[in-house]
Amino acid sequence: MKKRKTPRAVSLCLILFTLMPGAPHLFAQVQQSRDETVYYIRHITFYREGISQPYALRNAAELTEGEALIGKEVLEQYVQEKKQLLLNQRALASVRVEYILAEPDGDGRIPVDLTIYTKDTWNIIALPYFKYDSNTGLELSAKARDYNFLGTLQPLKIDLGYTIDREPLNELDFKQGTLFIELDSNFPFRAFDLNWDLDSDHTFGYTYQYGFEYKTTTGLGISFPVGFTTLTVKAYQGFYVNEENSSEYKATEGERFADYWYLSNWFQTDWEIPTGLKVNGLGKLTYTPSARFQYNYRPWGDIGQQRIGPTGTLSHTLSFGRTDWVGNFRRGLEVSFANTNTHNFYKETWSRNITATIMGHYPVFSWLGLSSRLYGVYYFDDPNTSGAEPIRGILSSSVTAQYGLYLNTNFSFRVIRFVPSEWFGKKWMALFDFEQQWSPFFDVALVKDPVHGREFSLQGAITTAGLEVVTFPYFMRSFYVRISVGFDIQEALRIKGIPSGNYRSVFIGIGHHY
């Protein structure tokens, strides 16, 4: 068998990470401070203004009674870290953490009683919504959101609207669109001294040509402590009616699944294993192996070539890092290396890839933040037909990637701070307070594209640029809107103008690109 070479994209990621300023000093074994006083968390008390539940707050801040801390400085760092972890929850408007030291126990340890004060932001919103993505098409909808559903710090999403893909939209063939209703919820809870998670997604749709369609998935997960590790087991049931076939099967099997409905079950385990290495200020290096088995079936019917065959997936992730919110800028570093291997036992086919990601954010001033992401991927089997998805400025489908290295860079300037509630001293005007950031971006991609004949080289690099405008309402931290417009620089220079088609991308929606 011919020996495979090390994927160049991943190798370059490793080299660049090694060369990062301070990277060799990130990893350090946990060391005791000179102060040998031992403190431990005895009690945790919450005072909540809003509906956020203590269980959800404990999970978000990773709080446990009995945790030991060596030295007063470590205790102070612990308190600040827990405060920041809670502030990272955009469903909370403000957080305050205080502590009281009790008299030392007989063994000399000092009990610490934590008191945590939280105030919810406004988390319920219903509004008309417009989303356009030049990769996927148009969505016109009414969206209802509860970003702190039942106090769990998890969102409940309800959408009612109309969506149409890019191709029929370009032809103004609106009959090809879909009317839809979507409900998406995730409900974590604690029972029998274990952490549980109930996940439920439903989509109802109607198309002029193909009629009614429906899909639902419901899953239950349980997390078990295994020594210093955490083992999570999940089971899911899916039900699909009149599902659209993928593009590669439409020529042979038609637009829709011929037997109308089918079922799917899958079982998944994730094992979170801390390695014992602590990354300074960014948490612990964690190894997470995962396994998944999925089976699609149709009682008394045919499942079709696209969906046939049980599949098994083994994956591995090695990661560390954390991203904090500082106002409406982000600060932090996240690094991950992952490998995914999926095998179809009926077709005897593989889908394997390896990825590496380095993502950092830094607020330089109160009005300027820098963000960047370096992402490398190698597909061992079929190439990815949406190979330009990691970058902005061109259509995702314009590149078919066997492997690639992608760099995103943003320079975010706070251009507008509109606060009439402060200017006029009227609290009711806080509804209109907002901040707006304008963020020029520059993206680069080196890819091996076997379909379009592009080589992985600097000469074949794809370079794009554009502008993103992100608006943050002050009264609602959990919601913000992004408008992004970008284009291919080489094509713009060639035609001496703003490109169109595959060489331009537009996005209007919610959330950051990365």
Short mmCIF file of C-alpha atoms in Angstrom, two decimals:
data_model
loop_
_atom_site.label_atom_id
_atom_site.label_comp_id
_atom_site.label_asym_id
_atom_site.label_seq_id
_atom_site.Cartn_x
_atom_site.Cartn_y
_atom_site.Cartn_z
CA MET A 1 0.00 0.00 0.00
CA LYS A 2 1.27 3.43 -0.89
CA LYS A 3 2.10 5.46 2.17
CA ARG A 4 0.17 8.70 2.46
CA LYS A 5 2.07 11.89 2.99
CA THR A 6 1.23 14.13 5.92
CA PRO A 7 -1.56 16.49 4.79
CA ARG A 8 0.08 19.80 3.96
CA ALA A 9 -2.79 21.89 5.31
CA VAL A 10 -2.58 20.30 8.74
CA SER A 11 1.22 20.46 8.81
CA LEU A 12 1.12 24.17 8.06
CA CYS A 13 -1.42 24.71 10.84
CA LEU A 14 0.92 23.02 13.30
CA ILE A 15 3.89 25.10 12.15
CA LEU A 16 1.99 28.38 12.38
CA PHE A 17 0.72 27.52 15.86
CA THR A 18 4.27 26.79 17.00
CA LEU A 19 5.40 30.18 15.68
CA MET A 20 2.61 32.09 17.43
CA PRO A 21 3.91 34.59 20.02
CA GLY A 22 3.98 32.92 23.40
CA ALA A 23 2.73 29.58 22.08
CA PRO A 24 5.61 27.56 23.61
CA HIS A 25 4.63 28.97 27.01
CA LEU A 26 0.91 28.27 26.81
CA PHE A 27 1.12 24.79 28.28
CA ALA A 28 2.13 24.56 31.89
CA GLN A 29 1.61 22.06 34.63
CA VAL A 30 -0.58 23.33 37.45
CA GLN A 31 1.75 24.80 40.06
CA GLN A 32 1.15 25.76 43.67
CA SER A 33 1.59 29.38 44.64
CA ARG A 34 3.87 30.31 47.56
CA ASP A 35 0.80 30.83 49.71
CA GLU A 36 0.03 27.29 50.89
CA THR A 37 -3.30 28.19 52.53
CA VAL A 38 -6.01 25.81 51.37
CA TYR A 39 -9.46 27.22 50.65
CA TYR A 40 -12.49 25.20 49.61
CA ILE A 41 -15.93 26.14 48.30
CA ARG A 42 -18.41 25.29 51.06
CA HIS A 43 -21.66 26.93 49.97
CA ILE A 44 -22.92 28.58 46.77
CA THR A 45 -25.91 30.92 47.03
CA PHE A 46 -27.68 32.59 44.10
CA TYR A 47 -29.68 35.81 44.11
CA ARG A 48 -31.39 36.02 40.73
CA GLU A 49 -33.24 38.86 39.06
CA GLY A 50 -35.05 36.92 36.36
CA ILE A 51 -35.82 33.28 35.62
CA SER A 52 -32.31 31.81 35.19
CA GLN A 53 -32.20 28.59 37.21
CA PRO A 54 -29.40 27.79 39.69
CA TYR A 55 -28.72 24.51 37.88
CA ALA A 56 -28.13 26.34 34.60
CA LEU A 57 -25.92 28.95 36.29
CA ARG A 58 -23.88 26.23 38.00
CA ASN A 59 -23.30 24.50 34.68
CA ALA A 60 -22.39 27.70 32.86
CA ALA A 61 -19.83 28.71 35.50
CA GLU A 62 -18.65 25.14 36.19
CA LEU A 63 -19.35 25.55 39.90
CA THR A 64 -19.08 22.70 42.40
CA GLU A 65 -18.99 22.61 46.18
CA GLY A 66 -15.87 21.11 47.68
CA GLU A 67 -13.43 22.45 45.08
CA ALA A 68 -10.07 23.17 46.72
CA LEU A 69 -7.93 26.23 45.92
CA ILE A 70 -4.39 26.79 47.16
CA GLY A 71 -3.49 30.39 47.95
CA LYS A 72 -5.40 33.66 48.17
CA GLU A 73 -4.30 34.73 44.69
CA VAL A 74 -5.71 31.53 43.19
CA LEU A 75 -8.98 32.15 45.05
CA GLU A 76 -9.24 35.67 43.60
CA GLN A 77 -8.54 34.34 40.11
CA TYR A 78 -11.20 31.68 40.63
CA VAL A 79 -13.83 34.28 41.55
CA GLN A 80 -13.01 36.44 38.52
CA GLU A 81 -13.06 33.43 36.20
CA LYS A 82 -16.50 32.33 37.41
CA LYS A 83 -17.82 35.85 36.92
CA GLN A 84 -16.49 35.94 33.36
CA LEU A 85 -17.94 32.52 32.52
CA LEU A 86 -21.36 33.79 33.54
CA LEU A 87 -20.92 37.05 31.62
CA ASN A 88 -20.17 34.95 28.55
CA GLN A 89 -23.81 33.87 28.70
CA ARG A 90 -25.46 36.53 26.54
CA ALA A 91 -28.77 35.75 28.26
CA LEU A 92 -27.44 37.54 31.38
CA ALA A 93 -27.25 41.34 31.59
CA SER A 94 -25.00 41.58 34.66
CA VAL A 95 -23.17 39.36 37.14
CA ARG A 96 -21.59 39.98 40.54
CA VAL A 97 -19.68 37.37 42.57
CA GLU A 98 -18.81 37.87 46.24
CA TYR A 99 -17.32 35.57 48.84
CA ILE A 100 -16.96 35.29 52.61
CA LEU A 101 -14.19 33.40 54.42
CA ALA A 102 -15.33 31.37 57.43
CA GLU A 103 -13.26 30.24 60.41
CA PRO A 104 -10.68 27.56 59.53
CA ASP A 105 -11.67 23.93 60.00
CA GLY A 106 -9.80 21.64 62.33
CA ASP A 107 -7.51 20.57 59.49
CA GLY A 108 -6.60 24.20 58.72
CA ARG A 109 -8.64 24.49 55.54
CA ILE A 110 -10.67 27.69 55.16
CA PRO A 111 -14.32 27.40 54.00
CA VAL A 112 -15.44 29.85 51.31
CA ASP A 113 -19.10 30.83 50.89
CA LEU A 114 -19.87 32.21 47.42
CA THR A 115 -22.76 34.56 46.75
CA ILE A 116 -23.64 35.14 43.10
CA TYR A 117 -25.95 37.90 41.90
CA THR A 118 -27.31 37.69 38.35
CA LYS A 119 -29.69 39.79 36.30
CA ASP A 120 -31.26 38.48 33.11
CA THR A 121 -31.24 40.54 29.96
CA TRP A 122 -34.45 40.72 27.90
CA ASN A 123 -34.50 37.36 26.15
CA ILE A 124 -37.87 37.10 24.40
CA ILE A 125 -38.31 38.60 20.97
CA ALA A 126 -40.65 38.19 18.02
CA LEU A 127 -40.01 40.09 14.82
CA PRO A 128 -40.19 39.87 11.05
CA TYR A 129 -36.93 38.51 9.70
CA PHE A 130 -35.13 38.78 6.40
CA LYS A 131 -32.13 36.59 5.61
CA TYR A 132 -30.27 36.46 2.35
CA ASP A 133 -27.23 34.27 1.75
CA SER A 134 -25.87 34.12 -1.77
CA ASN A 135 -24.86 30.52 -1.06
CA THR A 136 -28.25 29.24 0.08
CA GLY A 137 -30.91 31.71 -1.00
CA LEU A 138 -33.61 33.81 0.63
CA GLU A 139 -35.65 33.48 3.80
CA LEU A 140 -38.61 35.67 4.76
CA SER A 141 -40.03 34.75 8.14
CA ALA A 142 -41.41 35.72 11.49
CA LYS A 143 -39.09 34.58 14.26
CA ALA A 144 -39.91 34.09 17.91
CA ARG A 145 -37.03 33.52 20.30
CA ASP A 146 -36.70 32.85 23.99
CA TYR A 147 -32.95 32.82 24.56
CA ASN A 148 -33.41 31.67 28.15
CA PHE A 149 -36.15 29.06 27.79
CA LEU A 150 -37.53 28.13 31.22
CA GLY A 151 -34.38 29.62 32.77
CA THR A 152 -32.06 27.01 31.22
CA LEU A 153 -29.85 29.57 29.37
CA GLN A 154 -30.79 27.60 26.23
CA PRO A 155 -32.89 28.99 23.36
CA LEU A 156 -36.37 28.07 22.22
CA LYS A 157 -36.71 28.88 18.51
CA ILE A 158 -39.98 29.18 16.58
CA ASP A 159 -39.89 30.22 12.92
CA LEU A 160 -42.74 30.73 10.47
CA GLY A 161 -41.91 31.77 6.94
CA TYR A 162 -40.92 31.16 3.35
CA THR A 163 -37.56 30.06 1.95
CA ILE A 164 -36.26 29.58 -1.57
CA ASP A 165 -32.92 28.25 -2.85
CA ARG A 166 -30.47 30.36 -4.80
CA GLU A 167 -31.07 28.87 -8.27
CA PRO A 168 -34.88 29.26 -8.45
CA LEU A 169 -34.57 32.67 -6.77
CA ASN A 170 -32.25 33.85 -9.54
CA GLU A 171 -34.88 32.69 -12.05
CA LEU A 172 -37.71 34.30 -10.01
CA ASP A 173 -39.42 30.90 -9.85
CA PHE A 174 -41.07 31.46 -6.47
CA LYS A 175 -43.21 28.32 -6.79
CA GLN A 176 -40.04 26.36 -6.00
CA GLY A 177 -39.94 27.88 -2.52
CA THR A 178 -41.16 26.31 0.72
CA LEU A 179 -43.55 27.56 3.37
CA PHE A 180 -42.31 26.29 6.74
CA ILE A 181 -42.76 26.19 10.48
CA GLU A 182 -39.77 25.24 12.65
CA LEU A 183 -39.60 24.53 16.38
CA ASP A 184 -36.23 23.90 18.01
CA SER A 185 -35.64 23.41 21.72
CA ASN A 186 -32.95 22.08 24.01
CA PHE A 187 -33.78 21.43 27.66
CA PRO A 188 -30.97 20.49 30.08
CA PHE A 189 -31.97 19.31 33.55
CA ARG A 190 -30.66 17.36 36.52
CA ALA A 191 -32.22 14.16 37.87
CA PHE A 192 -30.91 11.24 39.96
CA ASP A 193 -27.70 13.27 40.55
CA LEU A 194 -26.92 13.21 36.82
CA ASN A 195 -27.01 15.83 34.07
CA TRP A 196 -29.62 15.17 31.37
CA ASP A 197 -30.41 16.89 28.09
CA LEU A 198 -33.63 16.68 26.07
CA ASP A 199 -33.35 17.85 22.46
CA SER A 200 -36.35 18.25 20.16
CA ASP A 201 -36.53 19.67 16.61
CA HIS A 202 -39.57 19.81 14.32
CA THR A 203 -39.96 21.20 10.80
CA PHE A 204 -43.25 21.39 8.89
CA GLY A 205 -43.11 22.43 5.24
CA TYR A 206 -45.28 22.84 2.18
CA THR A 207 -44.20 23.23 -1.44
CA TYR A 208 -46.42 24.07 -4.41
CA GLN A 209 -45.11 21.15 -6.46
CA TYR A 210 -44.44 18.44 -3.87
CA GLY A 211 -46.95 19.19 -1.13
CA PHE A 212 -46.48 18.51 2.58
CA GLU A 213 -43.11 17.62 4.14
CA TYR A 214 -42.14 17.01 7.74
CA LYS A 215 -39.12 16.01 9.77
CA THR A 216 -38.55 15.63 13.47
CA THR A 217 -35.70 14.48 15.69
CA THR A 218 -35.96 13.84 19.41
CA GLY A 219 -33.03 12.87 21.58
CA LEU A 220 -32.13 12.26 25.20
CA GLY A 221 -28.61 12.53 26.60
CA ILE A 222 -27.18 11.54 29.99
CA SER A 223 -23.76 12.50 31.35
CA PHE A 224 -22.01 10.15 33.78
CA PRO A 225 -18.98 11.13 35.87
CA VAL A 226 -16.27 8.50 35.39
CA GLY A 227 -13.45 9.41 37.73
CA PHE A 228 -12.11 12.77 36.56
CA THR A 229 -13.75 12.30 33.13
CA THR A 230 -17.30 12.68 31.80
CA LEU A 231 -19.05 10.10 29.62
CA THR A 232 -22.12 11.32 27.72
CA VAL A 233 -24.56 8.89 26.11
CA LYS A 234 -27.21 10.08 23.64
CA ALA A 235 -30.03 8.32 21.80
CA TYR A 236 -32.04 9.90 18.96
CA GLN A 237 -35.14 9.04 16.95
CA GLY A 238 -35.84 10.71 13.60
CA PHE A 239 -38.96 10.67 11.43
CA TYR A 240 -38.94 12.08 7.88
CA VAL A 241 -41.84 12.60 5.45
CA ASN A 242 -41.45 13.55 1.76
CA GLU A 243 -37.79 14.46 2.18
CA GLU A 244 -35.88 16.11 -0.66
CA ASN A 245 -33.11 13.97 -2.16
CA SER A 246 -29.55 15.25 -2.29
CA SER A 247 -28.44 16.71 -5.63
CA GLU A 248 -26.25 13.72 -6.56
CA TYR A 249 -29.24 11.32 -6.39
CA LYS A 250 -31.93 13.49 -8.03
CA ALA A 251 -31.07 12.29 -11.54
CA THR A 252 -31.67 8.62 -10.62
CA GLU A 253 -34.17 8.79 -7.74
CA GLY A 254 -36.10 12.01 -8.39
CA GLU A 255 -36.52 15.17 -6.39
CA ARG A 256 -38.16 13.49 -3.38
CA PHE A 257 -37.85 10.25 -1.46
CA ALA A 258 -40.03 7.83 -3.46
CA ASP A 259 -41.44 5.83 -0.53
CA TYR A 260 -42.59 9.05 1.16
CA TRP A 261 -41.52 8.41 4.77
CA TYR A 262 -38.80 6.65 6.75
CA LEU A 263 -37.32 6.42 10.24
CA SER A 264 -33.83 6.88 11.58
CA ASN A 265 -32.20 5.95 14.89
CA TRP A 266 -28.76 6.80 16.12
CA PHE A 267 -26.80 6.24 19.28
CA GLN A 268 -23.79 8.34 20.27
CA THR A 269 -21.23 8.43 23.06
CA ASP A 270 -18.76 11.23 23.87
CA TRP A 271 -16.03 10.81 26.45
CA GLU A 272 -14.48 14.05 27.72
CA ILE A 273 -11.02 13.30 29.13
CA PRO A 274 -8.91 16.13 30.63
CA THR A 275 -5.24 15.46 29.87
CA GLY A 276 -3.92 17.11 33.04
CA LEU A 277 -2.27 19.90 31.06
CA LYS A 278 -3.51 23.39 31.83
CA VAL A 279 -3.30 26.12 29.21
CA ASN A 280 -2.60 29.39 30.98
CA GLY A 281 -5.81 31.40 31.23
CA LEU A 282 -7.58 29.20 28.68
CA GLY A 283 -8.63 26.10 30.56
CA LYS A 284 -7.46 22.53 30.24
CA LEU A 285 -6.34 20.56 27.22
CA THR A 286 -9.09 18.00 26.67
CA TYR A 287 -9.22 14.85 24.56
CA THR A 288 -12.70 13.78 23.44
CA PRO A 289 -13.21 10.52 21.55
CA SER A 290 -16.71 9.92 20.15
CA ALA A 291 -18.57 7.01 18.57
CA ARG A 292 -21.87 7.03 16.69
CA PHE A 293 -24.01 4.38 15.03
CA GLN A 294 -26.94 5.35 12.78
CA TYR A 295 -29.49 3.26 10.93
CA ASN A 296 -32.18 4.46 8.50
CA TYR A 297 -35.11 2.13 7.82
CA ARG A 298 -38.56 1.98 6.26
CA PRO A 299 -40.88 -0.76 7.57
CA TRP A 300 -42.62 -2.51 4.65
CA GLY A 301 -40.83 -0.32 2.12
CA ASP A 302 -37.62 0.63 0.34
CA ILE A 303 -35.18 3.06 1.92
CA GLY A 304 -33.57 4.09 -1.38
CA GLN A 305 -29.93 4.13 -2.43
CA GLN A 306 -29.18 7.50 -0.84
CA ARG A 307 -30.20 6.46 2.68
CA ILE A 308 -29.41 2.75 2.68
CA GLY A 309 -26.89 1.18 4.99
CA PRO A 310 -26.04 1.52 8.66
CA THR A 311 -23.17 3.92 9.29
CA GLY A 312 -20.61 4.04 12.06
CA THR A 313 -18.52 7.06 12.98
CA LEU A 314 -15.40 7.30 15.13
CA SER A 315 -14.02 10.75 15.84
CA HIS A 316 -11.37 12.32 18.04
CA THR A 317 -10.91 15.91 19.19
CA LEU A 318 -8.02 17.50 21.09
CA SER A 319 -8.85 21.04 22.14
CA PHE A 320 -8.40 23.88 24.56
CA GLY A 321 -9.41 27.51 24.76
CA ARG A 322 -12.10 29.95 25.71
CA THR A 323 -13.65 33.07 24.23
CA ASP A 324 -14.89 35.78 26.59
CA TRP A 325 -17.21 38.67 25.84
CA VAL A 326 -15.77 42.08 26.77
CA GLY A 327 -18.67 44.40 26.10
CA ASN A 328 -19.57 43.53 22.52
CA PHE A 329 -16.04 42.55 21.56
CA ARG A 330 -14.58 39.09 22.02
CA ARG A 331 -11.34 38.09 23.72
CA GLY A 332 -9.68 34.69 23.78
CA LEU A 333 -8.05 31.85 21.93
CA GLU A 334 -9.45 28.47 20.87
CA VAL A 335 -7.42 25.64 19.35
CA SER A 336 -8.69 22.26 18.20
CA PHE A 337 -7.49 19.27 16.20
CA ALA A 338 -10.10 16.76 15.05
CA ASN A 339 -10.40 13.57 13.03
CA THR A 340 -13.69 12.06 11.82
CA ASN A 341 -14.10 8.64 10.18
CA THR A 342 -17.52 7.48 8.89
CA HIS A 343 -18.08 4.07 7.30
CA ASN A 344 -21.21 2.86 5.47
CA PHE A 345 -21.39 -0.86 6.17
CA TYR A 346 -23.70 -1.57 3.23
CA LYS A 347 -21.98 0.47 0.53
CA GLU A 348 -18.50 -0.22 1.95
CA THR A 349 -17.60 3.45 1.56
CA TRP A 350 -15.64 5.81 3.78
CA SER A 351 -15.86 9.52 4.56
CA ARG A 352 -12.78 10.64 6.49
CA ASN A 353 -11.24 14.00 7.26
CA ILE A 354 -8.85 15.74 9.60
CA THR A 355 -9.13 19.38 10.65
CA ALA A 356 -7.11 21.91 12.63
CA THR A 357 -8.44 25.25 13.87
CA ILE A 358 -6.78 28.20 15.60
CA MET A 359 -9.14 31.09 16.39
CA GLY A 360 -8.30 34.23 18.33
CA HIS A 361 -9.99 37.49 19.33
CA TYR A 362 -8.42 40.53 21.00
CA PRO A 363 -9.96 43.92 21.92
CA VAL A 364 -7.11 46.36 21.25
CA PHE A 365 -9.05 49.40 22.44
CA SER A 366 -12.58 50.00 23.68
CA TRP A 367 -13.48 50.82 20.07
CA LEU A 368 -11.35 48.29 18.13
CA GLY A 369 -11.22 44.50 18.16
CA LEU A 370 -9.17 42.09 16.08
CA SER A 371 -10.32 38.58 15.16
CA SER A 372 -8.70 35.86 13.10
CA ARG A 373 -9.16 32.19 12.32
CA LEU A 374 -6.79 29.73 10.67
CA TYR A 375 -8.48 26.53 9.52
CA GLY A 376 -6.94 23.54 7.78
CA VAL A 377 -8.78 20.49 6.43
CA TYR A 378 -7.90 17.34 4.49
CA TYR A 379 -10.55 15.03 2.97
CA PHE A 380 -9.17 11.53 2.49
CA ASP A 381 -12.02 10.31 0.28
CA ASP A 382 -14.49 12.40 -1.74
CA PRO A 383 -13.66 16.13 -1.90
CA ASN A 384 -15.95 18.72 -0.36
CA THR A 385 -18.18 20.32 -3.01
CA SER A 386 -18.65 23.39 -0.76
CA GLY A 387 -14.93 23.94 -0.47
CA ALA A 388 -15.12 27.74 -0.14
CA GLU A 389 -17.50 27.69 2.83
CA PRO A 390 -14.88 28.77 5.42
CA ILE A 391 -14.25 32.08 3.62
CA ARG A 392 -16.48 34.97 2.61
CA GLY A 393 -16.54 36.80 -0.71
CA ILE A 394 -17.23 33.88 -3.09
CA LEU A 395 -19.88 31.20 -3.30
CA SER A 396 -19.17 28.06 -1.27
CA SER A 397 -19.93 25.82 -4.26
CA SER A 398 -17.39 27.57 -6.51
CA VAL A 399 -14.59 25.45 -5.01
CA THR A 400 -14.36 21.66 -4.62
CA ALA A 401 -11.66 21.03 -2.01
CA GLN A 402 -9.59 17.90 -1.49
CA TYR A 403 -7.64 19.81 1.12
CA GLY A 404 -7.25 23.44 2.02
CA LEU A 405 -5.91 26.09 4.34
CA TYR A 406 -8.15 29.07 5.12
CA LEU A 407 -7.40 32.36 6.88
CA ASN A 408 -10.08 34.82 8.06
CA THR A 409 -9.20 38.25 9.45
CA ASN A 410 -11.51 40.96 10.82
CA PHE A 411 -10.81 44.50 12.06
CA SER A 412 -13.92 45.51 14.03
CA PHE A 413 -14.43 49.22 14.73
CA ARG A 414 -17.18 50.49 17.00
CA VAL A 415 -18.54 53.23 14.76
CA ILE A 416 -21.88 54.01 16.39
CA ARG A 417 -22.92 54.07 20.04
CA PHE A 418 -26.49 55.30 20.14
CA VAL A 419 -27.72 55.71 23.76
CA PRO A 420 -30.67 58.14 24.00
CA SER A 421 -31.56 56.70 27.42
CA GLU A 422 -28.28 58.16 28.76
CA TRP A 423 -28.45 61.40 26.79
CA PHE A 424 -31.97 62.29 27.92
CA GLY A 425 -32.11 60.37 31.20
CA LYS A 426 -35.20 58.40 30.12
CA LYS A 427 -35.22 54.69 31.01
CA TRP A 428 -37.90 53.85 28.45
CA MET A 429 -35.53 54.99 25.70
CA ALA A 430 -33.22 52.05 26.52
CA LEU A 431 -35.27 50.07 24.02
CA PHE A 432 -33.58 52.11 21.28
CA ASP A 433 -30.00 51.93 22.61
CA PHE A 434 -27.61 50.06 20.34
CA GLU A 435 -23.99 49.71 19.28
CA GLN A 436 -22.83 49.15 15.72
CA GLN A 437 -19.48 47.74 14.63
CA TRP A 438 -18.10 48.05 11.10
CA SER A 439 -15.64 45.31 10.32
CA PRO A 440 -13.51 45.21 7.15
CA PHE A 441 -12.42 41.62 6.48
CA PHE A 442 -9.76 39.92 4.43
CA ASP A 443 -9.86 36.16 3.71
CA VAL A 444 -7.32 33.89 2.00
CA ALA A 445 -7.66 30.27 0.88
CA LEU A 446 -5.09 27.81 -0.44
CA VAL A 447 -6.93 24.78 -1.79
CA LYS A 448 -6.38 21.70 -3.89
CA ASP A 449 -9.38 21.65 -6.23
CA PRO A 450 -9.32 18.53 -8.45
CA VAL A 451 -12.51 19.57 -10.28
CA HIS A 452 -11.52 23.09 -11.34
CA GLY A 453 -7.80 22.40 -11.65
CA ARG A 454 -6.66 24.68 -8.83
CA GLU A 455 -3.37 23.77 -7.14
CA PHE A 456 -2.49 24.25 -3.48
CA SER A 457 0.00 27.10 -3.92
CA LEU A 458 0.46 30.80 -3.30
CA GLN A 459 0.05 31.39 -7.02
CA GLY A 460 -3.37 29.73 -6.87
CA ALA A 461 -4.48 31.47 -3.67
CA ILE A 462 -8.02 32.83 -3.43
CA THR A 463 -8.13 36.28 -1.82
CA THR A 464 -11.35 38.04 -0.85
CA ALA A 465 -12.28 41.23 0.96
CA GLY A 466 -15.39 42.96 2.14
CA LEU A 467 -17.24 44.65 4.95
CA GLU A 468 -19.40 43.36 7.79
CA VAL A 469 -21.76 45.54 9.82
CA VAL A 470 -22.86 44.06 13.16
CA THR A 471 -25.59 45.71 15.25
CA PHE A 472 -25.95 44.96 18.99
CA PRO A 473 -29.14 46.13 20.77
CA TYR A 474 -28.15 47.07 24.33
CA PHE A 475 -31.45 46.00 25.86
CA MET A 476 -31.00 42.43 24.57
CA ARG A 477 -27.48 40.98 24.77
CA SER A 478 -28.54 37.61 23.32
CA PHE A 479 -29.51 39.02 19.90
CA TYR A 480 -27.43 40.76 17.23
CA VAL A 481 -27.58 41.09 13.44
CA ARG A 482 -24.79 40.86 10.85
CA ILE A 483 -24.72 42.17 7.28
CA SER A 484 -21.77 40.95 5.20
CA VAL A 485 -20.77 41.81 1.62
CA GLY A 486 -17.57 40.49 0.03
CA PHE A 487 -15.95 39.79 -3.33
CA ASP A 488 -13.02 38.05 -5.00
CA ILE A 489 -10.09 40.48 -5.22
CA GLN A 490 -8.45 38.90 -8.29
CA GLU A 491 -11.69 38.98 -10.24
CA ALA A 492 -12.32 42.59 -9.21
CA LEU A 493 -8.88 43.58 -10.50
CA ARG A 494 -9.44 41.65 -13.71
CA ILE A 495 -12.75 43.30 -14.59
CA LYS A 496 -11.90 46.60 -12.84
CA GLY A 497 -15.19 46.56 -10.99
CA ILE A 498 -17.31 44.74 -8.40
CA PRO A 499 -17.73 41.08 -9.44
CA SER A 500 -20.99 39.15 -9.48
CA GLY A 501 -22.03 35.49 -9.63
CA ASN A 502 -19.55 33.07 -8.06
CA TYR A 503 -17.18 35.92 -7.24
CA ARG A 504 -19.38 37.77 -4.76
CA SER A 505 -21.23 36.85 -1.56
CA VAL A 506 -23.89 38.59 0.50
CA PHE A 507 -25.17 37.58 3.94
CA ILE A 508 -27.87 39.16 6.10
CA GLY A 509 -28.64 37.25 9.28
CA ILE A 510 -27.80 36.50 12.90
CA GLY A 511 -24.42 35.70 14.46
CA HIS A 512 -20.75 36.00 13.53
CA HIS A 513 -19.11 34.15 10.65
CA TYR A 514 -16.68 32.58 13.15
#
